[in-house]
Amino acid sequence: MHWYQKEISLTAKRRGFHLVTDEIFRQIPEIKAIQKGMANIFIKHTSASLAINENADPTVRIDMESHFNKLAPENALYYRHNTEGPDDMPAHLKSVILGCSLNIPITGGDFNLGIWQGIYLCEHRNNGGSRRLVITLSGE
Amino acid sequence: MHWYQKEISLTAKRRGFHLVTDEIFRQIPEIKAIQKGMANIFIKHTSASLAINENADPTVRIDMESHFNKLAPENALYYRHNTEGPDDMPAHLKSVILGCSLNIPITGGDFNLGIWQGIYLCEHRNNGGSRRLVITLSGE
Amino acid sequence: MHWYQKEISLTAKRRGFHLVTDEIFRQIPEIKAIQKGMANIFIKHTSASLAINENADPTVRIDMESHFNKLAPENALYYRHNTEGPDDMPAHLKSVILGCSLNIPITGGDFNLGIWQGIYLCEHRNNGGSRRLVITLSGE
């Protein structure tokens, strides 16, 4: 039985949906020691989130940004939390809709993802900066 | 300590929200060996998703389909990813909103769900076909 | 290796988003025995949910309630499930959007949350009553 836990950073990204499977994977070589288990990826922020979706066509990620800007628009008249800029309250809303952690099965030392699945960093701020993740791996 | 992992399939279902608690449970008899632990159910697709909600009244699942068709409509003018049919980009959006994995406590060899809770397969494509899940059980 | 599991209750809360990090933490002193691991918090209901977001400014939680009332409004003409009151079907919709379980890394005997993160109970019913959670801790 293995437990492995570490904190890693993702480089600063512009607002939008970004494929980060490889940027995460290369920072956790310890995953190779696990034949069957689970990976938890947790983002320690309230205005960026994590998701899993299509890894091939970049227009999917563009459409996600467009659509989430409709689902959680800037400057809604009923927002009271607006002192940190028009992108701030929508960022919190997108974060709870998408979620702050992923749980991915590990099989044979690798993420057991579907062929079209990749990990997204969803950056909801205009200038969110580098983002901090906790990775916890367990298994045998 | 037990780790158990397997891939299973769900039969093809029409677009909509489907109760699949029993279809999953009967494929994982190994759960009975675990007194306390966790089950992760992960769907290896980007246009179907998993959720937990009301297990009794089928109109809840009909309303979910109606409402998600409003939240992520077909043929939005700003969609760029539209070569795979009008149901494709909405399927990706519904998938990230609902999520691709569930984490359910195991107690006494069974899912520890609330009395009204059941597991939904949310099929977002008109013809999604059979869907592939990875089930990972851990506990003691 | 530790596995710890228990059911706890949260006191009844009015409809809205509530910070419950401390109400949960003080009911699981067993977490202090775990140096690295995972906590799963699972709500056994279909009309309340759990989320992680901003822990400081209460206007964020007010705006969440306002916005989710737009995302899943009462009395939509297409709802068929409406015998349990106008707040019932929207509660089910909010529950699947936000989700019924959280997975939080444990580090050094505590939740490893970001400095601005807290745990929300999202109460979607007008009179939801006390809510039941299953807490599962694992780690070493």
Short mmCIF file of C-alpha atoms in Angstrom, two decimals, chain C:
data_model
loop_
_atom_site.label_atom_id
_atom_site.label_comp_id
_atom_site.label_asym_id
_atom_site.label_seq_id
_atom_site.Cartn_x
_atom_site.Cartn_y
_atom_site.Cartn_z
CA MET C 1 -2.99 2.76 7.43
CA HIS C 2 -6.18 4.15 8.99
CA TRP C 3 -9.80 3.91 7.86
CA TYR C 4 -12.22 5.95 9.84
CA GLN C 5 -15.90 6.38 9.02
CA LYS C 6 -18.79 7.98 10.86
CA GLU C 7 -22.11 9.66 10.26
CA ILE C 8 -22.68 13.13 11.63
CA SER C 9 -25.50 15.67 11.46
CA LEU C 10 -25.50 19.34 10.61
CA THR C 11 -28.04 21.52 12.40
CA ALA C 12 -31.02 22.69 10.33
CA LYS C 13 -30.24 25.79 8.28
CA ARG C 14 -32.32 28.20 6.26
CA ARG C 15 -32.27 28.01 2.47
CA GLY C 16 -28.96 29.33 1.19
CA PHE C 17 -25.21 28.72 1.25
CA HIS C 18 -23.62 28.20 4.68
CA LEU C 19 -20.01 27.91 5.82
CA VAL C 20 -19.73 24.65 7.82
CA THR C 21 -15.99 23.88 7.91
CA ASP C 22 -15.82 24.20 11.70
CA GLU C 23 -19.13 22.41 12.35
CA ILE C 24 -17.75 19.40 10.47
CA PHE C 25 -14.16 19.55 11.73
CA ARG C 26 -15.05 19.51 15.40
CA GLN C 27 -17.05 16.30 14.90
CA ILE C 28 -14.07 14.37 13.45
CA PRO C 29 -11.18 14.56 15.94
CA GLU C 30 -9.91 11.30 14.39
CA ILE C 31 -8.50 13.35 11.49
CA LYS C 32 -5.60 14.37 13.74
CA ALA C 33 -4.19 10.82 13.51
CA ILE C 34 -3.68 11.09 9.73
CA GLN C 35 -0.49 12.68 8.39
CA LYS C 36 -1.34 12.22 4.70
CA GLY C 37 -4.59 10.97 3.33
CA MET C 38 -8.03 11.86 2.02
CA ALA C 39 -11.34 12.93 3.54
CA ASN C 40 -14.62 12.21 1.76
CA ILE C 41 -17.67 14.13 2.92
CA PHE C 42 -20.91 12.73 1.51
CA ILE C 43 -24.39 14.21 2.01
CA LYS C 44 -27.19 11.62 2.08
CA HIS C 45 -29.82 13.90 0.54
CA THR C 46 -31.06 14.89 -2.91
CA SER C 47 -32.09 18.48 -2.20
CA ALA C 48 -29.01 19.86 -0.45
CA SER C 49 -25.42 19.73 -1.61
CA LEU C 50 -21.80 20.42 -0.69
CA ALA C 51 -19.26 22.78 -2.24
CA ILE C 52 -15.96 24.47 -1.47
CA ASN C 53 -15.54 28.19 -1.99
CA GLU C 54 -14.71 31.57 -0.48
CA ASN C 55 -14.65 31.54 3.32
CA ALA C 56 -14.37 35.23 4.18
CA ASP C 57 -16.95 37.55 2.63
CA PRO C 58 -20.56 36.53 3.35
CA THR C 59 -21.78 38.40 0.25
CA VAL C 60 -20.25 35.62 -1.89
CA ARG C 61 -22.67 33.15 -0.32
CA ILE C 62 -25.62 35.51 -0.79
CA ASP C 63 -24.72 35.94 -4.48
CA MET C 64 -24.48 32.15 -4.86
CA GLU C 65 -28.04 31.77 -3.58
CA SER C 66 -29.26 34.53 -5.92
CA HIS C 67 -27.48 33.06 -8.91
CA PHE C 68 -28.53 29.44 -8.37
CA ASN C 69 -32.12 30.67 -8.11
CA LYS C 70 -31.66 31.95 -11.68
CA LEU C 71 -29.89 28.79 -12.90
CA ALA C 72 -32.65 26.55 -11.52
CA PRO C 73 -35.76 28.70 -11.10
CA GLU C 74 -38.98 27.76 -9.37
CA ASN C 75 -42.12 27.04 -11.37
CA ALA C 76 -40.53 26.45 -14.77
CA LEU C 77 -43.39 25.55 -17.12
CA TYR C 78 -41.78 22.27 -18.15
CA TYR C 79 -41.37 20.83 -14.64
CA ARG C 80 -43.49 17.73 -14.12
CA HIS C 81 -42.18 16.96 -10.62
CA ASN C 82 -44.01 19.67 -8.68
CA THR C 83 -46.13 17.96 -6.03
CA GLU C 84 -43.63 18.62 -3.21
CA GLY C 85 -43.63 22.41 -3.56
CA PRO C 86 -42.03 24.95 -5.90
CA ASP C 87 -38.64 24.66 -4.17
CA ASP C 88 -38.36 20.89 -4.69
CA MET C 89 -37.44 20.34 -8.34
CA PRO C 90 -35.01 23.32 -8.32
CA ALA C 91 -33.42 21.71 -5.23
CA HIS C 92 -32.78 18.47 -7.15
CA LEU C 93 -31.29 20.43 -10.06
CA LYS C 94 -29.01 22.48 -7.82
CA SER C 95 -27.94 19.27 -6.09
CA VAL C 96 -26.71 17.58 -9.28
CA ILE C 97 -24.98 20.75 -10.49
CA LEU C 98 -23.10 21.25 -7.20
CA GLY C 99 -22.68 17.61 -6.20
CA CYS C 100 -23.18 15.52 -3.09
CA SER C 101 -19.62 14.74 -2.07
CA LEU C 102 -16.30 16.45 -1.49
CA ASN C 103 -12.82 14.93 -1.52
CA ILE C 104 -10.31 16.95 0.44
CA PRO C 105 -6.65 16.06 1.01
CA ILE C 106 -5.57 15.59 4.63
CA THR C 107 -2.09 16.82 5.54
CA GLY C 108 -0.67 16.85 9.05
CA GLY C 109 -3.97 16.00 10.72
CA ASP C 110 -6.02 18.76 9.06
CA PHE C 111 -7.91 19.52 5.84
CA ASN C 112 -5.35 20.84 3.35
CA LEU C 113 -7.50 23.69 2.04
CA GLY C 114 -6.37 26.91 0.38
CA ILE C 115 -6.32 29.95 2.62
CA TRP C 116 -9.61 31.27 1.19
CA GLN C 117 -11.40 27.93 0.95
CA GLY C 118 -14.18 26.74 3.23
CA ILE C 119 -16.81 24.00 3.08
CA TYR C 120 -20.36 25.04 2.17
CA LEU C 121 -23.59 23.32 2.98
CA CYS C 122 -25.88 24.39 0.17
CA GLU C 123 -29.42 24.11 1.53
CA HIS C 124 -31.88 24.21 -1.35
CA ARG C 125 -35.16 23.60 0.48
CA ASN C 126 -37.10 26.23 2.40
CA ASN C 127 -37.35 23.82 5.33
CA GLY C 128 -34.74 21.15 4.81
CA GLY C 129 -34.18 20.30 8.45
CA SER C 130 -31.05 18.69 9.84
CA ARG C 131 -28.78 17.12 7.20
CA ARG C 132 -26.91 13.84 7.49
CA LEU C 133 -23.29 13.39 6.32
CA VAL C 134 -21.03 10.33 6.04
CA ILE C 135 -17.40 11.19 6.70
CA THR C 136 -14.76 8.72 5.52
CA LEU C 137 -11.11 9.36 6.37
CA SER C 138 -8.23 7.27 5.07
CA GLY C 139 -4.50 7.69 5.17
CA GLU C 140 -1.44 7.02 7.23
#
